[in-house]
XYZ file of N, CA and C in Angstrom:
741
model
N 123.462 69.402 -63.056
C 123.765 68.095 -62.481
C 124.650 67.276 -63.437
N 124.236 67.185 -64.691
C 124.944 66.316 -65.629
C 126.305 66.880 -66.038
N 126.398 68.205 -66.128
C 127.690 68.831 -66.408
C 128.626 68.636 -65.226
N 128.105 68.812 -64.014
C 128.921 68.627 -62.819
C 129.431 67.200 -62.685
N 128.556 66.229 -62.977
C 128.972 64.823 -62.911
C 130.001 64.511 -63.988
N 129.827 65.138 -65.142
C 130.801 64.951 -66.218
C 132.164 65.511 -65.815
N 132.170 66.657 -65.164
C 133.428 67.240 -64.679
C 134.114 66.325 -63.666
N 133.329 65.739 -62.762
C 133.890 64.801 -61.788
C 134.493 63.583 -62.482
N 133.795 63.103 -63.499
C 134.242 61.916 -64.230
C 135.540 62.188 -64.981
N 135.631 63.354 -65.615
C 136.845 63.733 -66.341
C 138.027 63.874 -65.379
N 137.761 64.523 -64.240
C 138.825 64.703 -63.240
C 139.276 63.366 -62.669
N 138.329 62.469 -62.442
C 138.634 61.155 -61.883
C 139.589 60.368 -62.776
N 139.513 60.585 -64.084
C 140.285 59.793 -65.052
C 141.461 60.556 -65.650
N 141.778 61.701 -65.062
C 142.843 62.533 -65.634
C 144.195 61.833 -65.634
N 144.495 61.107 -64.565
C 145.795 60.432 -64.481
C 145.927 59.357 -65.561
N 144.830 58.684 -65.872
C 144.876 57.584 -66.843
C 144.741 58.065 -68.284
N 143.912 59.090 -68.520
C 143.600 59.502 -69.887
C 144.136 60.881 -70.262
N 144.663 61.619 -69.280
C 145.199 62.942 -69.576
C 144.197 64.048 -69.300
N 144.660 65.296 -69.321
C 143.780 66.434 -69.047
C 142.771 66.647 -70.183
N 141.654 67.229 -69.843
C 140.622 67.537 -70.836
C 139.883 68.785 -70.401
N 139.422 69.546 -71.362
C 138.669 70.773 -71.085
C 137.220 70.559 -71.496
N 136.321 70.901 -70.600
C 134.892 70.743 -70.859
C 134.310 72.082 -71.302
N 133.720 72.093 -72.496
C 133.108 73.300 -73.049
C 131.643 73.009 -73.317
N 130.749 73.828 -72.769
C 129.315 73.606 -72.985
C 128.822 74.436 -74.165
N 127.850 73.883 -74.871
C 127.256 74.569 -76.011
C 125.901 75.133 -75.605
N 125.288 75.872 -76.499
C 123.935 76.354 -76.258
C 122.951 75.203 -76.301
N 121.747 75.435 -75.788
C 120.727 74.387 -75.773
C 120.214 74.103 -77.175
N 119.845 72.843 -77.401
C 119.280 72.425 -78.679
C 118.245 71.344 -78.405
N 117.237 71.203 -79.275
C 116.281 70.103 -79.111
C 117.013 68.766 -79.030
N 116.465 67.844 -78.251
C 117.149 66.585 -77.968
C 117.530 65.826 -79.227
N 116.598 65.741 -80.185
C 116.878 65.000 -81.411
C 118.041 65.579 -82.185
N 118.067 66.901 -82.291
C 119.144 67.560 -83.036
C 120.482 67.366 -82.332
N 120.481 67.505 -81.005
C 121.722 67.345 -80.250
C 122.295 65.944 -80.431
N 121.420 64.927 -80.441
C 121.892 63.550 -80.634
C 122.507 63.367 -82.021
N 121.899 64.024 -83.019
C 122.419 63.904 -84.393
C 123.762 64.614 -84.546
N 124.047 65.569 -83.698
C 125.286 66.336 -83.786
C 126.463 65.654 -83.093
N 126.216 64.547 -82.420
C 127.305 63.845 -81.745
C 128.348 63.384 -82.763
N 129.589 63.670 -82.458
C 130.671 63.332 -83.378
C 130.990 64.456 -84.338
N 130.144 65.484 -84.369
C 130.380 66.632 -85.242
C 130.575 67.895 -84.392
N 129.464 68.481 -83.938
C 129.552 69.686 -83.122
C 129.609 69.378 -81.626
N 129.231 68.167 -81.270
C 129.124 67.785 -79.863
C 129.864 66.468 -79.624
N 130.571 66.368 -78.499
C 131.294 65.137 -78.151
C 130.489 64.222 -77.232
N 129.736 64.828 -76.320
C 128.972 64.025 -75.358
C 127.636 64.698 -75.087
N 126.595 63.869 -74.938
C 125.259 64.375 -74.635
C 124.585 63.362 -73.726
N 123.674 63.837 -72.902
C 122.973 62.933 -71.985
C 121.497 62.895 -72.345
N 120.929 61.692 -72.305
C 119.519 61.520 -72.670
C 119.053 60.146 -72.226
N 117.726 59.966 -72.203
C 117.163 58.650 -71.943
C 117.493 57.713 -73.085
N 117.618 56.438 -72.783
C 118.065 55.483 -73.794
C 116.909 54.865 -74.571
N 117.268 54.240 -75.698
C 116.308 53.505 -76.528
C 117.094 52.556 -77.426
N 116.373 51.608 -78.065
C 117.030 50.689 -79.009
C 117.770 51.493 -80.077
N 117.070 52.436 -80.672
C 117.626 53.207 -81.791
C 118.868 53.973 -81.383
N 118.826 54.607 -80.232
C 119.966 55.403 -79.802
C 121.191 54.543 -79.522
N 120.978 53.372 -78.948
C 122.118 52.496 -78.660
C 122.642 51.795 -79.913
N 121.835 51.739 -80.961
C 122.305 51.201 -82.232
C 123.176 52.207 -82.971
N 122.812 53.482 -82.872
C 123.488 54.520 -83.647
C 124.642 55.187 -82.918
N 124.677 55.047 -81.594
C 125.674 55.743 -80.798
C 126.285 54.793 -79.768
N 127.316 55.262 -79.096
C 127.891 54.513 -77.981
C 127.285 55.046 -76.687
N 126.587 54.186 -75.973
C 125.981 54.574 -74.701
C 126.876 54.127 -73.554
N 127.095 55.024 -72.615
C 127.781 54.669 -71.375
C 126.687 54.137 -70.452
N 126.554 52.832 -70.376
C 125.366 52.219 -69.773
C 125.401 52.188 -68.240
N 125.578 53.365 -67.679
C 125.526 53.564 -66.234
C 124.496 54.663 -65.982
N 123.365 54.355 -65.356
C 122.303 55.355 -65.157
C 122.802 56.565 -64.366
N 122.666 57.739 -64.949
C 123.248 58.951 -64.368
C 122.466 59.487 -63.181
N 121.180 59.163 -63.102
C 120.377 59.571 -61.941
C 119.756 58.335 -61.280
N 120.449 57.210 -61.413
C 120.064 55.974 -60.727
C 118.631 55.533 -61.040
N 118.191 55.799 -62.280
C 116.861 55.365 -62.701
C 115.736 56.305 -62.337
N 116.052 57.439 -61.710
C 114.997 58.369 -61.291
C 114.223 58.937 -62.476
N 114.835 58.943 -63.657
C 114.146 59.487 -64.835
C 112.864 58.719 -65.127
N 112.824 57.451 -64.721
C 111.647 56.632 -64.980
C 110.527 56.816 -63.976
N 110.791 57.548 -62.900
C 109.738 57.869 -61.930
C 109.171 59.233 -62.306
N 107.992 59.244 -62.889
C 107.407 60.472 -63.438
C 106.226 60.957 -62.612
N 106.193 62.257 -62.406
C 105.047 62.885 -61.744
C 104.428 63.892 -62.699
N 103.106 63.994 -62.691
C 102.464 64.898 -63.639
C 102.432 66.346 -63.151
N 102.852 67.254 -64.026
C 102.598 68.671 -63.814
C 101.208 68.952 -64.375
N 100.327 69.496 -63.552
C 98.936 69.711 -63.934
C 98.487 71.104 -63.486
N 97.277 71.487 -63.895
C 96.662 72.694 -63.356
C 96.162 72.400 -61.935
N 96.244 73.393 -61.081
C 95.808 73.220 -59.698
C 94.349 72.770 -59.617
N 93.519 73.253 -60.540
C 92.105 72.901 -60.497
C 91.841 71.450 -60.884
N 92.888 70.743 -61.380
C 92.739 69.336 -61.765
C 93.095 68.367 -60.637
N 93.516 68.884 -59.511
C 93.985 68.013 -58.422
C 92.918 66.987 -58.035
N 91.676 67.412 -57.935
C 90.624 66.471 -57.538
C 90.440 65.367 -58.578
N 90.582 65.705 -59.876
C 90.468 64.704 -60.937
C 91.604 63.696 -60.840
N 92.817 64.197 -60.682
C 93.978 63.305 -60.644
C 94.035 62.508 -59.343
N 93.376 62.987 -58.303
C 93.364 62.248 -57.043
C 92.575 60.947 -57.163
N 91.760 60.832 -58.204
C 90.953 59.618 -58.399
C 91.612 58.611 -59.342
N 92.751 58.970 -59.912
C 93.432 58.075 -60.861
C 94.230 57.016 -60.110
N 93.906 55.756 -60.375
C 94.629 54.652 -59.753
C 95.083 53.604 -60.764
N 94.556 53.662 -61.989
C 94.868 52.658 -63.005
C 95.249 53.321 -64.319
N 95.881 52.546 -65.184
C 96.257 53.054 -66.498
C 95.013 53.397 -67.321
N 93.944 52.654 -67.137
C 92.697 52.938 -67.862
C 92.166 54.324 -67.521
N 92.264 54.700 -66.264
C 91.817 56.028 -65.853
C 92.750 57.115 -66.377
N 94.044 56.811 -66.415
C 95.024 57.790 -66.904
C 94.844 58.048 -68.397
N 94.375 57.047 -69.137
C 94.196 57.175 -70.582
C 93.165 58.227 -70.977
N 92.366 58.662 -70.042
C 91.345 59.672 -70.333
C 91.956 61.073 -70.483
N 93.242 61.190 -70.137
C 93.907 62.488 -70.163
C 95.023 62.497 -71.205
N 95.258 63.662 -71.794
C 96.298 63.829 -72.814
C 97.581 64.351 -72.183
N 98.697 63.756 -72.562
C 99.999 64.179 -72.050
C 100.712 65.068 -73.056
N 101.456 66.030 -72.559
C 102.400 66.787 -73.387
C 103.754 66.092 -73.288
N 104.458 66.001 -74.418
C 105.758 65.339 -74.401
C 106.562 65.767 -75.623
N 107.879 65.663 -75.509
C 108.757 66.074 -76.598
C 108.636 65.158 -77.806
N 108.674 65.738 -78.982
C 108.525 64.988 -80.229
C 109.560 63.876 -80.364
N 110.810 64.177 -80.024
C 111.889 63.201 -80.205
C 112.267 62.488 -78.916
N 111.481 62.694 -77.853
C 111.788 62.046 -76.580
C 111.318 60.594 -76.596
N 112.133 59.674 -76.094
C 111.701 58.271 -76.019
C 110.430 58.088 -75.196
N 110.198 58.965 -74.229
C 108.999 58.867 -73.383
C 107.716 58.855 -74.207
N 107.729 59.576 -75.327
C 106.539 59.648 -76.176
C 106.127 58.257 -76.638
N 107.086 57.464 -77.073
C 106.790 56.106 -77.530
C 106.324 55.229 -76.377
N 106.885 55.451 -75.191
C 106.490 54.657 -74.027
C 105.045 54.953 -73.645
N 104.691 56.222 -73.614
C 103.322 56.614 -73.265
C 102.327 56.141 -74.320
N 102.678 56.297 -75.587
C 101.776 55.863 -76.657
C 101.596 54.352 -76.660
N 102.656 53.629 -76.333
C 102.564 52.169 -76.239
C 101.565 51.758 -75.169
N 101.448 52.575 -74.127
C 100.499 52.298 -73.038
C 99.081 52.743 -73.381
N 98.924 53.378 -74.548
C 97.597 53.818 -74.969
C 97.238 55.223 -74.534
N 98.234 55.997 -74.096
C 97.995 57.368 -73.664
C 98.153 58.308 -74.855
N 97.198 59.191 -75.040
C 97.268 60.169 -76.113
C 98.317 61.215 -75.773
N 99.179 61.544 -76.753
C 100.290 62.459 -76.513
C 100.247 63.621 -77.491
N 100.328 64.834 -76.967
C 100.496 66.029 -77.786
C 101.988 66.279 -77.888
N 102.548 66.112 -79.089
C 104.002 66.167 -79.273
C 104.469 67.595 -79.534
N 105.627 67.914 -78.980
C 106.195 69.253 -79.090
C 107.670 69.198 -79.449
N 108.135 70.244 -80.116
C 109.574 70.393 -80.361
C 110.178 71.433 -79.422
N 109.324 72.165 -78.712
C 109.774 73.226 -77.818
C 109.466 72.857 -76.369
N 110.500 72.751 -75.569
C 110.376 72.342 -74.167
C 109.506 73.305 -73.365
N 109.752 74.599 -73.507
C 109.030 75.585 -72.712
C 107.541 75.619 -73.056
N 107.225 75.336 -74.309
C 105.833 75.383 -74.751
C 104.960 74.377 -74.005
N 105.554 73.285 -73.567
C 104.762 72.249 -72.909
C 104.181 72.714 -71.577
N 104.907 73.544 -70.860
C 104.370 74.105 -69.629
C 103.179 75.012 -69.946
N 103.328 75.801 -71.009
C 102.249 76.702 -71.410
C 101.017 75.925 -71.837
N 101.225 74.815 -72.554
C 100.087 74.052 -73.051
C 99.300 73.393 -71.923
N 100.005 72.992 -70.864
C 99.277 72.495 -69.682
C 98.528 73.649 -69.030
N 99.184 74.786 -68.915
C 98.605 75.947 -68.233
C 97.331 76.442 -68.911
N 97.255 76.304 -70.252
C 96.072 76.790 -70.976
C 95.106 75.659 -71.333
N 95.460 74.415 -70.947
C 94.547 73.300 -71.146
C 94.637 72.593 -72.479
N 95.694 72.841 -73.245
C 95.865 72.112 -74.510
C 96.149 70.631 -74.254
N 96.832 70.344 -73.167
C 97.025 68.965 -72.715
C 96.776 68.950 -71.208
N 96.535 67.763 -70.673
C 96.134 67.666 -69.264
C 97.312 67.578 -68.301
N 98.395 66.963 -68.758
C 99.537 66.812 -67.844
C 100.839 66.693 -68.617
N 101.906 67.078 -67.938
C 103.260 67.009 -68.478
C 104.071 66.151 -67.516
N 104.265 64.855 -67.810
C 105.000 63.983 -66.884
C 106.485 64.309 -66.876
N 107.010 64.550 -65.688
C 108.416 64.911 -65.535
C 109.089 64.001 -64.528
N 110.393 63.821 -64.698
C 111.160 63.039 -63.744
C 110.965 63.618 -62.346
N 110.889 62.752 -61.363
C 110.579 63.173 -60.003
C 111.536 64.247 -59.496
N 112.774 64.236 -59.978
C 113.750 65.240 -59.554
C 113.659 66.501 -60.415
N 112.978 66.422 -61.549
C 112.883 67.557 -62.461
C 111.721 68.483 -62.119
N 110.542 67.889 -61.914
C 109.317 68.660 -61.797
C 109.292 69.635 -60.642
N 109.913 69.268 -59.524
C 109.892 70.125 -58.333
C 110.484 71.498 -58.649
N 111.675 71.509 -59.234
C 112.338 72.786 -59.535
C 111.718 73.471 -60.741
N 111.198 72.697 -61.703
C 110.617 73.297 -62.912
C 109.358 74.109 -62.590
N 108.483 73.558 -61.767
C 107.272 74.290 -61.382
C 107.634 75.526 -60.566
N 108.587 75.377 -59.658
C 109.009 76.501 -58.824
C 109.581 77.635 -59.666
N 110.345 77.293 -60.703
C 110.974 78.303 -61.553
C 109.964 79.059 -62.408
N 108.764 78.495 -62.584
C 107.750 79.112 -63.456
C 106.509 79.573 -62.700
N 106.629 79.721 -61.393
C 105.449 80.052 -60.588
C 104.895 81.433 -60.896
N 105.729 82.336 -61.413
C 105.232 83.658 -61.779
C 104.602 83.652 -63.160
N 105.187 82.911 -64.084
C 104.660 82.848 -65.454
C 103.412 81.980 -65.514
N 103.460 80.829 -64.816
C 102.328 79.897 -64.826
C 101.933 79.565 -63.380
N 101.302 80.497 -62.686
C 100.973 80.273 -61.272
C 99.921 79.197 -61.043
N 99.253 78.766 -62.103
C 98.205 77.745 -61.953
C 98.734 76.324 -62.084
N 100.054 76.160 -62.219
C 100.635 74.822 -62.356
C 101.096 74.276 -61.011
N 101.020 72.952 -60.884
C 101.471 72.292 -59.666
C 102.010 70.914 -60.041
N 102.995 70.452 -59.300
C 103.479 69.082 -59.466
C 102.648 68.206 -58.542
N 101.886 67.275 -59.126
C 101.009 66.425 -58.323
C 101.793 65.200 -57.854
N 102.218 65.239 -56.598
C 103.156 64.231 -56.089
C 102.492 62.950 -55.605
N 101.171 62.896 -55.594
C 100.494 61.696 -55.115
C 100.331 60.624 -56.197
N 100.760 60.952 -57.428
C 100.675 59.979 -58.524
C 102.036 59.874 -59.199
N 102.580 58.663 -59.247
C 103.850 58.402 -59.918
C 103.598 57.447 -61.069
N 104.063 57.821 -62.246
C 104.018 56.949 -63.424
C 105.424 56.392 -63.585
N 105.550 55.068 -63.469
C 106.896 54.473 -63.485
C 107.116 53.570 -64.692
N 108.276 53.717 -65.300
C 108.765 52.754 -66.289
C 110.294 52.747 -66.207
N 110.920 51.589 -66.409
C 112.391 51.536 -66.354
C 112.984 52.352 -67.497
N 113.772 53.383 -67.150
C 114.221 54.320 -68.173
C 115.496 55.029 -67.717
N 116.664 54.459 -67.990
C 117.906 55.088 -67.549
C 118.343 56.243 -68.451
N 118.943 57.226 -67.836
C 119.581 58.350 -68.529
C 121.069 58.038 -68.637
N 121.608 58.116 -69.861
C 123.018 57.797 -70.095
C 123.747 58.976 -70.732
N 125.073 58.951 -70.629
C 125.906 59.758 -71.512
C 126.031 58.999 -72.829
N 125.934 59.730 -73.941
C 126.120 59.151 -75.270
C 127.267 59.860 -75.973
N 128.037 59.073 -76.733
C 129.099 59.635 -77.573
C 129.015 58.983 -78.950
N 129.732 59.546 -79.899
C 129.756 58.997 -81.250
C 130.502 57.667 -81.293
N 130.127 56.812 -82.220
C 130.839 55.541 -82.409
C 132.267 55.765 -82.875
N 132.544 56.963 -83.372
C 133.897 57.298 -83.806
C 134.775 57.760 -82.643
N 134.233 57.731 -81.442
C 134.995 58.199 -80.285
C 134.993 57.162 -79.158
N 135.509 55.959 -79.428
C 135.496 54.901 -78.410
C 136.363 55.234 -77.193
N 137.398 56.054 -77.370
C 138.257 56.399 -76.233
C 137.490 57.222 -75.203
N 136.671 58.167 -75.675
C 135.860 58.952 -74.744
C 134.844 58.063 -74.042
N 134.279 57.124 -74.772
C 133.338 56.162 -74.186
C 134.006 55.373 -73.066
N 135.228 54.913 -73.338
C 135.970 54.150 -72.331
C 136.292 55.019 -71.116
N 136.664 56.270 -71.371
C 137.020 57.177 -70.273
C 135.817 57.437 -69.372
N 134.659 57.695 -69.955
C 133.468 57.981 -69.163
C 133.008 56.746 -68.390
N 133.097 55.583 -69.019
C 132.716 54.343 -68.347
C 133.630 54.083 -67.150
N 134.923 54.206 -67.397
C 135.908 53.982 -66.334
C 135.709 54.963 -65.181
N 135.532 56.234 -65.519
C 135.391 57.258 -64.494
C 134.146 57.088 -63.645
N 133.011 56.796 -64.287
C 131.772 56.619 -63.539
C 131.842 55.397 -62.625
N 132.422 54.320 -63.120
C 132.563 53.118 -62.289
C 133.425 53.411 -61.070
N 134.497 54.167 -61.260
C 135.376 54.505 -60.138
C 134.663 55.409 -59.143
N 133.869 56.352 -59.647
C 133.115 57.237 -58.759
C 132.097 56.452 -57.936
N 131.450 55.475 -58.570
C 130.469 54.647 -57.859
C 131.153 53.811 -56.780
N 132.227 53.137 -57.158
C 132.908 52.242 -56.218
C 133.544 52.985 -55.046
N 133.919 54.246 -55.265
C 134.548 55.032 -54.188
C 133.526 55.718 -53.286
N 132.253 55.719 -53.715
C 131.218 56.401 -52.948
C 131.035 57.856 -53.332
N 131.875 58.380 -54.222
C 131.785 59.784 -54.625
C 130.525 60.060 -55.444
N 130.110 59.080 -56.241
C 128.887 59.239 -57.039
C 127.685 59.401 -56.113
N 127.566 58.515 -55.125
C 126.438 58.556 -54.202
C 126.430 59.872 -53.413
N 127.591 60.328 -53.026
C 127.686 61.597 -52.300
C 127.206 62.751 -53.165
N 127.618 62.764 -54.422
C 127.199 63.814 -55.361
C 125.696 63.735 -55.596
N 125.192 62.536 -55.799
C 123.773 62.298 -56.076
C 122.887 62.777 -54.932
N 123.287 62.505 -53.703
C 122.466 62.859 -52.540
C 122.605 64.315 -52.127
N 123.668 64.978 -52.545
C 123.910 66.352 -52.095
C 123.593 67.403 -53.155
N 123.471 67.008 -54.410
C 123.227 68.005 -55.454
C 121.827 68.603 -55.288
N 121.673 69.920 -55.485
C 120.369 70.576 -55.298
C 119.232 69.977 -56.126
N 119.544 69.413 -57.270
C 118.504 68.824 -58.124
C 118.023 67.483 -57.579
N 118.928 66.561 -57.340
C 118.552 65.204 -56.948
C 118.328 65.039 -55.446
N 118.850 65.933 -54.635
C 118.672 65.795 -53.190
C 117.210 65.953 -52.779
N 116.401 66.548 -53.660
C 114.988 66.782 -53.335
C 114.186 65.489 -53.185
N 114.699 64.373 -53.709
C 113.939 63.118 -53.605
C 114.105 62.469 -52.227
N 115.023 62.995 -51.434
C 115.244 62.454 -50.091
C 114.562 63.326 -49.055
N 114.061 62.735 -47.944
C 114.065 61.288 -47.653
C 113.051 60.551 -48.520
N 113.338 59.297 -48.834
C 112.476 58.511 -49.706
C 111.107 58.251 -49.091
N 111.027 58.345 -47.768
C 109.756 58.080 -47.077
C 108.655 59.057 -47.495
N 109.023 60.195 -48.056
C 108.020 61.189 -48.438
C 107.127 60.710 -49.583
N 107.530 59.651 -50.272
C 106.753 59.148 -51.416
C 105.928 57.919 -51.057
N 105.915 57.535 -49.780
C 105.246 56.286 -49.381
C 103.754 56.274 -49.670
N 103.111 57.433 -49.654
C 101.662 57.470 -49.878
C 101.290 57.696 -51.338
N 102.294 57.869 -52.200
C 102.009 58.102 -53.618
C 101.552 56.814 -54.298
N 100.581 56.953 -55.197
C 100.114 55.822 -55.993
C 101.026 55.661 -57.206
N 101.349 54.420 -57.543
C 102.258 54.166 -58.663
C 101.528 53.407 -59.767
N 101.585 53.943 -60.984
C 101.086 53.253 -62.169
C 102.303 52.818 -62.973
N 102.430 51.530 -63.201
C 103.614 51.001 -63.879
C 103.323 50.762 -65.364
N 104.222 51.236 -66.211
C 104.102 51.066 -67.651
C 105.263 50.214 -68.162
N 105.025 49.515 -69.253
C 106.102 48.802 -69.927
C 106.926 49.798 -70.741
N 108.187 49.493 -70.898
C 109.052 50.299 -71.761
C 109.448 49.454 -72.961
N 108.750 49.621 -74.099
C 109.005 48.772 -75.266
C 110.307 49.097 -75.980
N 110.938 50.223 -75.627
C 112.170 50.622 -76.306
C 113.392 50.428 -75.413
N 113.220 49.725 -74.295
C 114.343 49.484 -73.390
C 115.237 48.382 -73.963
N 116.504 48.679 -74.242
C 117.399 47.657 -74.791
C 117.574 46.480 -73.837
N 117.730 45.299 -74.413
C 117.886 44.090 -73.601
C 119.164 44.120 -72.774
N 120.127 44.947 -73.188
C 121.416 45.028 -72.487
C 121.381 45.959 -71.275
N 120.232 46.572 -70.995
C 120.131 47.475 -69.846
C 120.487 46.737 -68.560
N 121.412 47.263 -67.766
C 121.875 46.540 -66.556
C 120.894 46.653 -65.398
N 119.677 46.162 -65.598
C 118.628 46.350 -64.588
C 118.885 45.541 -63.314
N 119.764 44.548 -63.384
C 120.026 43.705 -62.212
C 121.286 44.113 -61.447
N 121.904 45.220 -61.857
C 123.089 45.703 -61.138
C 122.616 46.713 -60.098
N 122.457 46.262 -58.873
C 121.802 47.061 -57.826
C 122.482 48.401 -57.564
N 123.802 48.465 -57.696
C 124.502 49.699 -57.355
C 124.166 50.844 -58.298
N 123.582 50.532 -59.444
C 123.252 51.569 -60.424
C 121.905 52.232 -60.162
N 121.047 51.641 -59.331
C 119.646 52.066 -59.262
C 119.229 52.488 -57.862
N 118.250 53.383 -57.837
C 117.595 53.758 -56.595
C 116.175 53.207 -56.637
N 115.764 52.531 -55.581
C 114.405 52.000 -55.510
C 113.560 52.919 -54.635
N 112.544 53.507 -55.224
C 111.676 54.407 -54.472
C 110.723 53.586 -53.610
C-alpha cells in the first residue's frame, strides 16, 4: 500500500520535480529504519510522535486517513468469551499486550496503564499471542484482517476480534531526513494534489489492504475504548477533515 502510494505521489509530481526511481530495501526493525533516514534510506513510513517529528521531516498527511489509530486485538480463539466482556479501559488493563519495542504504540498503551510485552521482532508477536506469552496484539483495523489470514496455517488458534476497537489518534506519515527538504516538499505537494483530485480516495478505497474496512457499517456493533495519545504532536492536522476517515 505505502509503496504504491509513494509511486503515485512521485508520478504526480514528475512534471514539477523531474523523474525519480523508487528502489525498495529489505525489511528492518522500525527504529533502525528511522535512524537510517538520510543515509541508507530516503523515505520511510511510520506512526508519528514528538520525538520523530523533532528529529526528522514528517509529511503531515495521514497515509491511511487515521486508520492506524483504530486497533483491533489479535487473540487466541479460546479468549473470545473473555474479550466479549471488555467494555472499559479498566477491564482491558487485566490483559497484557504484545507490541514493538520502538513502536510509538507502546508508549500510548503504557500511558493508559496497559502492561506491554515489548519485542524487536514483528513475527514473534504473533507467536507470543499463540502460546499465551501475551493476551493480545493490537493491530490497525486494516492490518489485522490480512495478517491473521496469512498465518492461519502457522497459528490456526489466532483470530482478529472485531467486536472491540481500541482507538487513539495516530496518523501514519512519510518521513524523510532534515537534510532532504526537497523530497519533503515533493511528497507534500504530490499527496495534496492526489487528495484534491480524488485519486487518493480512489486508491484508498480500492487497494486490497484498505478496502477491507468498507462498508463502514460493518463496525457499527463494535465496542470502542478510547485512549489518549500523549506523544501526538500539537501540530497534527486533526481538524482537516479531508485527511481523516471517521469510523
